[in-house]
Tab-separated table of C-alpha atoms and ligand atoms in Angstrom:
chain	number	residue	atom	x	y	z
T	1	UNK	CA	-11.181	-85.458	-54.396
T	2	UNK	CA	-13.039	-88.440	-55.636
T	3	UNK	CA	-13.942	-87.870	-59.302
T	4	UNK	CA	-14.561	-91.495	-60.159
T	5	UNK	CA	-18.423	-91.276	-59.209
T	6	UNK	CA	-18.918	-88.892	-62.084
T	7	UNK	CA	-19.756	-90.449	-65.510
T	8	UNK	CA	-17.000	-89.941	-68.124
T	9	UNK	CA	-16.155	-90.617	-71.638
T	10	UNK	CA	-12.765	-91.411	-72.513
T	11	UNK	CA	-11.426	-88.938	-75.136
T	12	UNK	CA	-8.245	-87.159	-74.195
T	13	UNK	CA	-4.402	-88.245	-74.191
T	14	UNK	CA	-3.643	-87.723	-70.523
T	15	UNK	CA	-1.696	-86.675	-68.658
T	16	UNK	CA	-0.622	-83.756	-70.793
T	17	UNK	CA	2.967	-82.767	-70.318
T	18	UNK	CA	4.148	-80.123	-67.755
T	19	UNK	CA	7.311	-78.476	-68.921
T	20	UNK	CA	9.584	-75.718	-68.089
T	21	UNK	CA	9.970	-72.819	-70.315
T	22	UNK	CA	13.492	-72.137	-69.536
T	23	UNK	CA	14.477	-69.652	-72.150
T	24	UNK	CA	11.277	-67.656	-71.785
T	25	UNK	CA	11.892	-67.609	-68.013
T	26	UNK	CA	15.410	-66.457	-68.299
T	27	UNK	CA	14.366	-63.779	-71.022
T	28	UNK	CA	11.828	-62.137	-68.721
T	29	UNK	CA	14.276	-62.279	-65.743
T	30	UNK	CA	11.176	-63.153	-63.625
T	31	UNK	CA	9.542	-66.133	-62.211
T	32	UNK	CA	9.868	-69.794	-63.285
T	33	UNK	CA	7.471	-70.440	-66.017
T	34	UNK	CA	5.957	-73.784	-66.713
T	35	UNK	CA	3.589	-74.728	-69.406
T	36	UNK	CA	0.910	-77.228	-68.891
T	37	UNK	CA	0.272	-78.481	-72.489
T	38	UNK	CA	-3.394	-78.947	-72.769
T	39	UNK	CA	-2.958	-78.132	-76.501
T	40	UNK	CA	-1.851	-81.882	-76.547
T	41	UNK	CA	-5.136	-83.433	-75.539
T	42	UNK	CA	-5.155	-85.254	-78.758
T	43	UNK	CA	-8.630	-85.209	-80.190
T	44	UNK	CA	-8.837	-83.590	-83.506
T	45	UNK	CA	-5.784	-81.289	-82.885
T	46	UNK	CA	-6.502	-81.038	-79.178
T	47	UNK	CA	-7.165	-78.111	-76.945
T	48	UNK	CA	-8.994	-77.541	-73.440
T	49	UNK	CA	-12.519	-78.548	-74.633
T	50	UNK	CA	-11.610	-82.258	-74.770
T	51	UNK	CA	-11.242	-82.469	-70.925
T	52	UNK	CA	-14.561	-80.665	-70.455
T	53	UNK	CA	-16.183	-82.920	-73.034
T	54	UNK	CA	-15.162	-86.139	-71.174
T	55	UNK	CA	-17.337	-85.218	-68.236
T	56	UNK	CA	-20.118	-83.177	-70.254
T	57	UNK	CA	-20.736	-85.961	-72.629
T	58	UNK	CA	-20.551	-88.422	-69.724
T	59	UNK	CA	-23.356	-86.677	-68.171
T	60	UNK	CA	-25.188	-86.541	-71.418
T	61	UNK	CA	-24.771	-90.425	-71.894
T	62	UNK	CA	-25.886	-91.153	-68.428
T	63	UNK	CA	-29.014	-89.081	-69.168
T	64	UNK	CA	-29.745	-91.151	-72.251
T	65	UNK	CA	-28.831	-88.676	-74.801
T	66	UNK	CA	-27.931	-89.782	-78.405
T	67	UNK	CA	-27.286	-86.238	-79.742
T	68	UNK	CA	-25.287	-83.380	-78.659
T	69	UNK	CA	-26.530	-79.835	-79.477
T	70	UNK	CA	-23.938	-77.173	-78.947
T	71	UNK	CA	-22.874	-73.788	-80.257
T	72	UNK	CA	-19.866	-71.484	-80.974
T	73	UNK	CA	-18.503	-68.807	-83.333
T	74	UNK	CA	-17.235	-69.540	-86.681
T	75	UNK	CA	-13.656	-70.273	-85.602
T	76	UNK	CA	-14.732	-72.083	-82.407
T	77	UNK	CA	-12.316	-74.692	-81.025
T	78	UNK	CA	-14.978	-76.075	-78.824
T	79	UNK	CA	-17.417	-77.164	-81.828
T	80	UNK	CA	-14.394	-78.794	-83.477
T	81	UNK	CA	-13.691	-80.793	-80.484
T	82	UNK	CA	-17.386	-81.581	-79.921
T	83	UNK	CA	-17.757	-82.825	-83.411
T	84	UNK	CA	-14.805	-85.136	-83.176
T	85	UNK	CA	-15.934	-86.545	-79.763
T	86	UNK	CA	-19.444	-87.418	-81.033
T	87	UNK	CA	-17.820	-89.065	-84.110
T	88	UNK	CA	-15.662	-91.147	-81.890
T	89	UNK	CA	-18.580	-92.029	-79.513
T	90	UNK	CA	-21.072	-92.526	-82.371
T	91	UNK	CA	-23.381	-89.828	-81.278
T	92	UNK	CA	-25.247	-87.362	-83.549
T	93	UNK	CA	-23.809	-83.658	-83.204
T	94	UNK	CA	-25.864	-80.432	-84.183
T	95	UNK	CA	-23.831	-77.272	-83.969
T	96	UNK	CA	-25.212	-73.799	-83.967
T	97	UNK	CA	-22.732	-71.391	-85.369
T	98	UNK	CA	-22.831	-67.488	-85.064
T	99	UNK	CA	-21.458	-65.901	-88.218
T	100	UNK	CA	-20.812	-62.307	-87.043
T	101	UNK	CA	-17.268	-61.614	-86.133
T	102	UNK	CA	-15.330	-58.461	-85.292
T	103	UNK	CA	-12.356	-59.533	-87.375
T	104	UNK	CA	-12.399	-60.210	-91.059
T	105	UNK	CA	-9.844	-62.024	-92.989
T	106	UNK	CA	-9.928	-63.645	-96.428
T	107	UNK	CA	-11.137	-67.300	-96.031
T	108	UNK	CA	-12.302	-67.001	-92.353
T	109	UNK	CA	-15.331	-69.031	-93.303
T	110	UNK	CA	-13.502	-71.701	-95.215
T	111	UNK	CA	-10.103	-72.590	-93.368
T	112	UNK	CA	-9.022	-73.586	-89.966
T	113	UNK	CA	-11.863	-74.830	-87.707
T	114	UNK	CA	-14.250	-74.275	-90.437
T	115	UNK	CA	-12.393	-76.647	-92.710
T	116	UNK	CA	-12.102	-79.296	-89.725
T	117	UNK	CA	-15.778	-78.975	-89.095
T	118	UNK	CA	-16.538	-79.783	-92.752
T	119	UNK	CA	-14.132	-82.708	-92.800
T	120	UNK	CA	-15.737	-84.060	-89.563
T	121	UNK	CA	-19.125	-83.800	-91.151
T	122	UNK	CA	-21.416	-82.243	-88.552
T	123	UNK	CA	-25.025	-80.930	-88.851
T	124	UNK	CA	-24.548	-77.129	-88.854
T	125	UNK	CA	-27.156	-74.380	-88.111
T	126	UNK	CA	-26.227	-70.877	-88.835
T	127	UNK	CA	-27.416	-67.677	-86.937
T	128	UNK	CA	-26.154	-64.157	-86.926
T	129	UNK	CA	-24.760	-63.350	-83.435
T	130	UNK	CA	-23.884	-65.335	-80.191
T	131	UNK	CA	-27.048	-63.936	-78.609
T	132	UNK	CA	-29.223	-65.952	-81.170
T	133	UNK	CA	-27.500	-69.118	-80.233
T	134	UNK	CA	-29.310	-70.359	-76.912
T	135	UNK	CA	-32.880	-70.113	-78.349
T	136	UNK	CA	-31.873	-71.639	-81.666
T	137	UNK	CA	-30.061	-74.538	-79.680
T	138	UNK	CA	-33.671	-75.167	-77.940
T	139	UNK	CA	-35.357	-74.970	-81.398
T	140	UNK	CA	-33.029	-77.455	-82.934
T	141	UNK	CA	-33.218	-79.865	-79.922
T	142	UNK	CA	-37.139	-79.663	-80.100
T	143	UNK	CA	-36.993	-80.584	-83.790
T	144	UNK	CA	-34.620	-83.562	-82.914
T	145	UNK	CA	-37.157	-84.850	-80.288
T	146	UNK	CA	-39.910	-84.757	-82.765
T	147	UNK	CA	-37.724	-86.722	-85.113
T	148	UNK	CA	-37.311	-89.395	-82.142
T	149	UNK	CA	-33.763	-88.332	-81.112
T	150	UNK	CA	-32.824	-87.640	-77.396
T	151	UNK	CA	-30.650	-84.403	-77.583
T	152	UNK	CA	-28.439	-82.916	-74.830
T	153	UNK	CA	-27.898	-79.175	-74.983
T	154	UNK	CA	-24.270	-78.443	-74.199
T	155	UNK	CA	-23.627	-74.638	-73.638
T	156	UNK	CA	-20.828	-73.023	-75.684
T	157	UNK	CA	-17.403	-74.058	-74.386
T	158	UNK	CA	-18.875	-77.158	-72.625
T	159	UNK	CA	-18.949	-74.868	-69.703
T	160	UNK	CA	-21.809	-76.303	-67.666
T	161	UNK	CA	-21.105	-77.774	-64.153
T	162	UNK	CA	-20.363	-81.196	-65.473
T	163	UNK	CA	-18.036	-80.110	-68.056
T	164	UNK	CA	-15.977	-77.982	-65.660
T	165	UNK	CA	-15.189	-81.245	-63.584
T	166	UNK	CA	-12.589	-81.845	-66.399
T	167	UNK	CA	-10.528	-78.948	-65.207
T	168	UNK	CA	-10.916	-80.081	-61.593
T	169	UNK	CA	-9.359	-83.268	-62.742
T	170	UNK	CA	-6.694	-81.181	-64.499
T	171	UNK	CA	-6.047	-79.559	-61.177
T	172	UNK	CA	-5.349	-82.866	-59.599
T	173	UNK	CA	-3.255	-84.042	-62.454
T	174	UNK	CA	-1.210	-80.867	-62.193
T	175	UNK	CA	-0.444	-81.141	-58.529
T	176	UNK	CA	0.658	-84.938	-59.003
T	177	UNK	CA	3.030	-83.653	-61.796
T	178	UNK	CA	4.311	-80.729	-59.653
T	179	UNK	CA	4.966	-83.108	-56.659
T	180	UNK	CA	6.791	-85.505	-59.091
T	181	UNK	CA	8.969	-82.613	-60.290
T	182	UNK	CA	9.497	-81.298	-56.829
T	183	UNK	CA	7.792	-77.944	-57.860
T	184	UNK	CA	5.812	-75.757	-55.742
T	185	UNK	CA	3.092	-73.996	-57.871
T	186	UNK	CA	2.430	-70.305	-56.732
T	187	UNK	CA	-0.104	-69.274	-59.235
T	188	UNK	CA	-1.821	-70.674	-62.308
T	189	UNK	CA	-2.549	-68.418	-65.363
T	190	UNK	CA	-4.707	-69.047	-68.357
T	191	UNK	CA	-7.096	-67.485	-70.949
T	192	UNK	CA	-10.746	-67.311	-69.790
T	193	UNK	CA	-13.856	-67.073	-72.152
T	194	UNK	CA	-16.829	-69.074	-71.109
T	195	UNK	CA	-15.321	-69.917	-67.758
T	196	UNK	CA	-15.329	-73.767	-67.435
T	197	UNK	CA	-11.546	-74.138	-67.504
T	198	UNK	CA	-10.799	-71.584	-64.776
T	199	UNK	CA	-13.938	-72.398	-62.726
T	200	UNK	CA	-13.105	-76.089	-62.729
T	201	UNK	CA	-9.553	-75.549	-61.752
T	202	UNK	CA	-10.766	-73.307	-58.853
T	203	UNK	CA	-13.271	-75.906	-57.773
T	204	UNK	CA	-10.743	-78.610	-57.952
T	205	UNK	CA	-8.101	-76.816	-55.872
T	206	UNK	CA	-10.793	-75.842	-53.277
T	207	UNK	CA	-11.887	-79.562	-53.050
T	208	UNK	CA	-8.289	-80.438	-52.569
T	209	UNK	CA	-7.656	-77.602	-49.999
T	210	UNK	CA	-4.902	-76.085	-52.025
T	211	UNK	CA	-4.549	-72.358	-51.895
T	212	UNK	CA	-3.171	-71.642	-55.178
T	213	UNK	CA	-4.300	-68.350	-57.045
T	214	UNK	CA	-5.795	-68.954	-60.460
T	215	UNK	CA	-5.614	-65.882	-62.768
T	216	UNK	CA	-7.962	-65.799	-65.757
T	217	UNK	CA	-7.049	-63.396	-68.629
T	218	UNK	CA	-10.301	-62.152	-70.046
T	219	UNK	CA	-10.222	-62.478	-73.863
T	220	UNK	CA	-13.716	-61.479	-74.556
T	221	UNK	CA	-13.399	-57.831	-73.557
T	222	UNK	CA	-16.215	-58.288	-71.212
T	223	UNK	CA	-14.590	-58.863	-67.876
T	224	UNK	CA	-17.743	-58.704	-65.768
T	225	UNK	CA	-19.613	-61.222	-67.769
T	226	UNK	CA	-16.667	-63.545	-67.879
T	227	UNK	CA	-16.392	-63.202	-64.042
T	228	UNK	CA	-20.136	-64.308	-63.697
T	229	UNK	CA	-19.752	-67.192	-66.071
T	230	UNK	CA	-16.477	-68.361	-64.280
T	231	UNK	CA	-18.004	-67.973	-60.934
T	232	UNK	CA	-21.083	-70.073	-62.013
T	233	UNK	CA	-18.862	-72.731	-63.351
T	234	UNK	CA	-16.748	-72.797	-60.234
T	235	UNK	CA	-19.764	-72.985	-57.970
T	236	UNK	CA	-21.519	-75.388	-60.157
T	237	UNK	CA	-18.588	-77.788	-60.173
T	238	UNK	CA	-17.945	-77.139	-56.434
T	239	UNK	CA	-21.589	-78.198	-55.774
T	240	UNK	CA	-21.077	-81.595	-57.443
T	241	UNK	CA	-17.683	-82.040	-55.497
T	242	UNK	CA	-19.542	-80.981	-52.104
T	243	UNK	CA	-17.532	-77.766	-51.547
T	244	UNK	CA	-18.402	-74.089	-51.374
T	245	UNK	CA	-16.453	-71.766	-53.604
T	246	UNK	CA	-15.990	-68.157	-52.187
T	247	UNK	CA	-16.521	-65.681	-55.101
T	248	UNK	CA	-13.293	-64.033	-54.026
T	249	UNK	CA	-11.510	-66.853	-55.488
T	250	UNK	CA	-12.351	-65.892	-59.018
T	251	UNK	CA	-9.894	-63.378	-60.303
T	252	UNK	CA	-10.391	-62.146	-63.912
T	253	UNK	CA	-7.625	-59.775	-65.073
T	254	UNK	CA	-8.734	-57.532	-67.937
T	255	UNK	CA	-6.751	-55.214	-70.391
T	256	UNK	CA	-5.333	-57.911	-72.700
T	257	UNK	CA	-8.363	-58.752	-74.982
T	258	UNK	CA	-8.130	-55.743	-77.192
T	259	UNK	CA	-11.299	-54.194	-78.645
T	260	UNK	CA	-13.123	-57.416	-78.907
T	261	UNK	CA	-13.132	-61.216	-78.863
T	262	UNK	CA	-11.034	-62.586	-81.826
T	263	UNK	CA	-9.544	-59.440	-82.689
T	264	UNK	CA	-5.695	-59.462	-82.798
T	265	UNK	CA	-3.412	-57.122	-80.597
T	266	UNK	CA	0.069	-56.066	-81.118
T	267	UNK	CA	0.902	-57.513	-77.634
T	268	UNK	CA	-0.666	-60.918	-78.671
T	269	UNK	CA	1.475	-60.983	-81.862
T	270	UNK	CA	4.561	-60.062	-79.906
T	271	UNK	CA	3.894	-62.735	-77.187
T	272	UNK	CA	3.121	-65.357	-79.792
T	273	UNK	CA	6.347	-64.673	-81.614
T	274	UNK	CA	8.354	-64.662	-78.490
T	275	UNK	CA	6.971	-67.975	-77.342
T	276	UNK	CA	7.661	-69.470	-80.806
T	277	UNK	CA	11.152	-68.094	-81.168
T	278	UNK	CA	12.438	-68.863	-77.647
T	279	UNK	CA	10.568	-72.136	-76.935
T	280	UNK	CA	9.259	-73.436	-80.301
T	281	UNK	CA	5.967	-73.150	-78.483
T	282	UNK	CA	3.161	-72.227	-80.788
T	283	UNK	CA	0.310	-70.324	-79.153
T	284	UNK	CA	-3.081	-69.105	-80.847
T	285	UNK	CA	-4.188	-65.489	-81.615
T	286	UNK	CA	-7.623	-65.670	-79.806
T	287	UNK	CA	-6.780	-67.147	-76.368
T	288	UNK	CA	-3.367	-68.328	-75.376
T	289	UNK	CA	-1.537	-65.554	-77.393
T	290	UNK	CA	-3.461	-62.857	-75.409
T	291	UNK	CA	-3.042	-64.787	-72.141
T	292	UNK	CA	0.682	-64.880	-72.706
T	293	UNK	CA	0.682	-61.207	-73.472
T	294	UNK	CA	-1.125	-60.803	-70.014
T	295	UNK	CA	1.554	-63.013	-68.218
T	296	UNK	CA	4.363	-61.203	-69.735
T	297	UNK	CA	3.014	-57.790	-68.668
T	298	UNK	CA	2.195	-58.947	-65.084
T	299	UNK	CA	5.833	-60.138	-64.840
T	300	UNK	CA	7.143	-56.805	-66.259
T	301	UNK	CA	5.070	-54.685	-63.836
T	302	UNK	CA	6.291	-56.963	-60.869
T	303	UNK	CA	2.827	-58.203	-60.026
T	304	UNK	CA	4.170	-61.709	-60.372
T	305	UNK	CA	7.244	-61.867	-58.267
T	306	UNK	CA	10.787	-63.291	-59.504
T	307	UNK	CA	10.732	-65.994	-56.631
T	308	UNK	CA	7.336	-67.570	-57.915
T	309	UNK	CA	6.768	-70.565	-60.063
T	310	UNK	CA	3.886	-69.850	-62.515
T	311	UNK	CA	1.966	-72.415	-64.375
T	312	UNK	CA	0.702	-71.199	-67.814
T	313	UNK	CA	-2.254	-73.469	-69.205
T	314	UNK	CA	-1.738	-73.708	-72.990
T	315	UNK	CA	-5.432	-74.291	-73.718
T	316	UNK	CA	-4.799	-74.995	-77.518
T	317	UNK	CA	-6.463	-73.267	-80.315
T	318	UNK	CA	-3.691	-73.882	-82.721
T	319	UNK	CA	-5.844	-74.399	-85.879
T	320	UNK	CA	-7.294	-70.725	-85.499
T	321	UNK	CA	-3.605	-69.417	-86.499
T	322	UNK	CA	-4.434	-70.283	-90.084
T	323	UNK	CA	-7.400	-67.968	-90.054
T	324	UNK	CA	-5.254	-64.990	-89.065
T	325	UNK	CA	-2.655	-65.000	-91.760
T	326	UNK	CA	-2.867	-61.367	-92.672
T	327	UNK	CA	-2.622	-60.371	-89.011
T	328	UNK	CA	0.246	-62.528	-88.199
T	329	UNK	CA	2.544	-62.796	-91.260
T	330	UNK	CA	5.344	-60.485	-90.887
T	331	UNK	CA	5.850	-60.324	-94.758
T	332	UNK	CA	2.988	-60.617	-97.066
T	333	UNK	CA	4.383	-61.951	-100.314
T	334	UNK	CA	2.197	-60.981	-103.300
W	401	PLP	C1	-12.436	-72.150	-75.357
W	401	PLP	C2	-11.141	-71.876	-75.223
W	401	PLP	C3	-10.493	-70.980	-74.028
W	401	PLP	C4	-11.423	-70.688	-72.968
W	401	PLP	O1	-11.846	-71.564	-72.079
W	401	PLP	P1	-13.151	-71.341	-71.250
W	401	PLP	O2	-13.366	-72.551	-70.499
W	401	PLP	O3	-14.198	-71.217	-72.349
W	401	PLP	O4	-13.013	-70.151	-70.418
W	401	PLP	C5	-9.170	-70.888	-73.988
W	401	PLP	N1	-8.345	-71.172	-75.025
W	401	PLP	C6	-8.664	-71.988	-76.010
W	401	PLP	C7	-7.770	-72.287	-77.165
W	401	PLP	C8	-10.101	-72.217	-76.230
W	401	PLP	O5	-10.388	-72.876	-77.244
């Protein structure tokens, strides 16, 4: 797989570590569990969006853009990393934020990713729901054009075909690390929302002719939509790489999102505490905590066998923890 022909902005600290979760593997009496630490990509507290932004912004710059217009919910990790990437590269950044949320905590609008967006100093445009975001991005872009800017509209999550290439590259990096560690990877498991991370991994594996199953845990409580988005990203990135992605390669597992995106579940809290207490590994409540709850359950149900080696992609999201204090604190001190 030759990724060097695609334009790229250098943003991430790579390679991210691949480490065995010895104590968690032992505790579950199941497969070998390894963590790919994409929470450590470095840019403004890191996370999975940074790899996607390298290729998505590379594409934007190649098309002559000087402004990125993108979107997300209030506690979006994507908008934080986009704002940071634009600052680092000297680009203007306009962000459309949807304010409605299914989970309410004190300070949800002031802390964590909201505080970081404020510090990063981005141009913010507020709308009510996620369905208002695409049209508003178009409107903002049109206004920017009239002011003489050249905007590039980047969909939420940086999940377009170019952005997904960041995870084709991650697949390549992961296989190199596995080879150096003499490790055979049987499956990869991760949280999936807008689909670019899983789609990019799948496209990369197909391009390298590696038959490793990628399991996406739906965190949106909308598995059909997540499947469509992921398939789009896998096929979009696949097309850029010159390979066809069979729809059967996209596997989305439901049942771990709870009632809605961003709403904590008891299984998530348990998985988050277990990872922290056995491994010192801090997950997040919206994505990686729910994906780890899924991994643990699939192991307990025997769907993932004891003789396998599993790679869990830790996609980041760490700052969002601090917007979930009442959900996560075991003792609330008054
Ligand atoms: C955005 C995000 C995801 C989901 O990645 P997609 O590419 O949108 O599917 C997972 N984990 C974290 C922490 C995220 O911020």
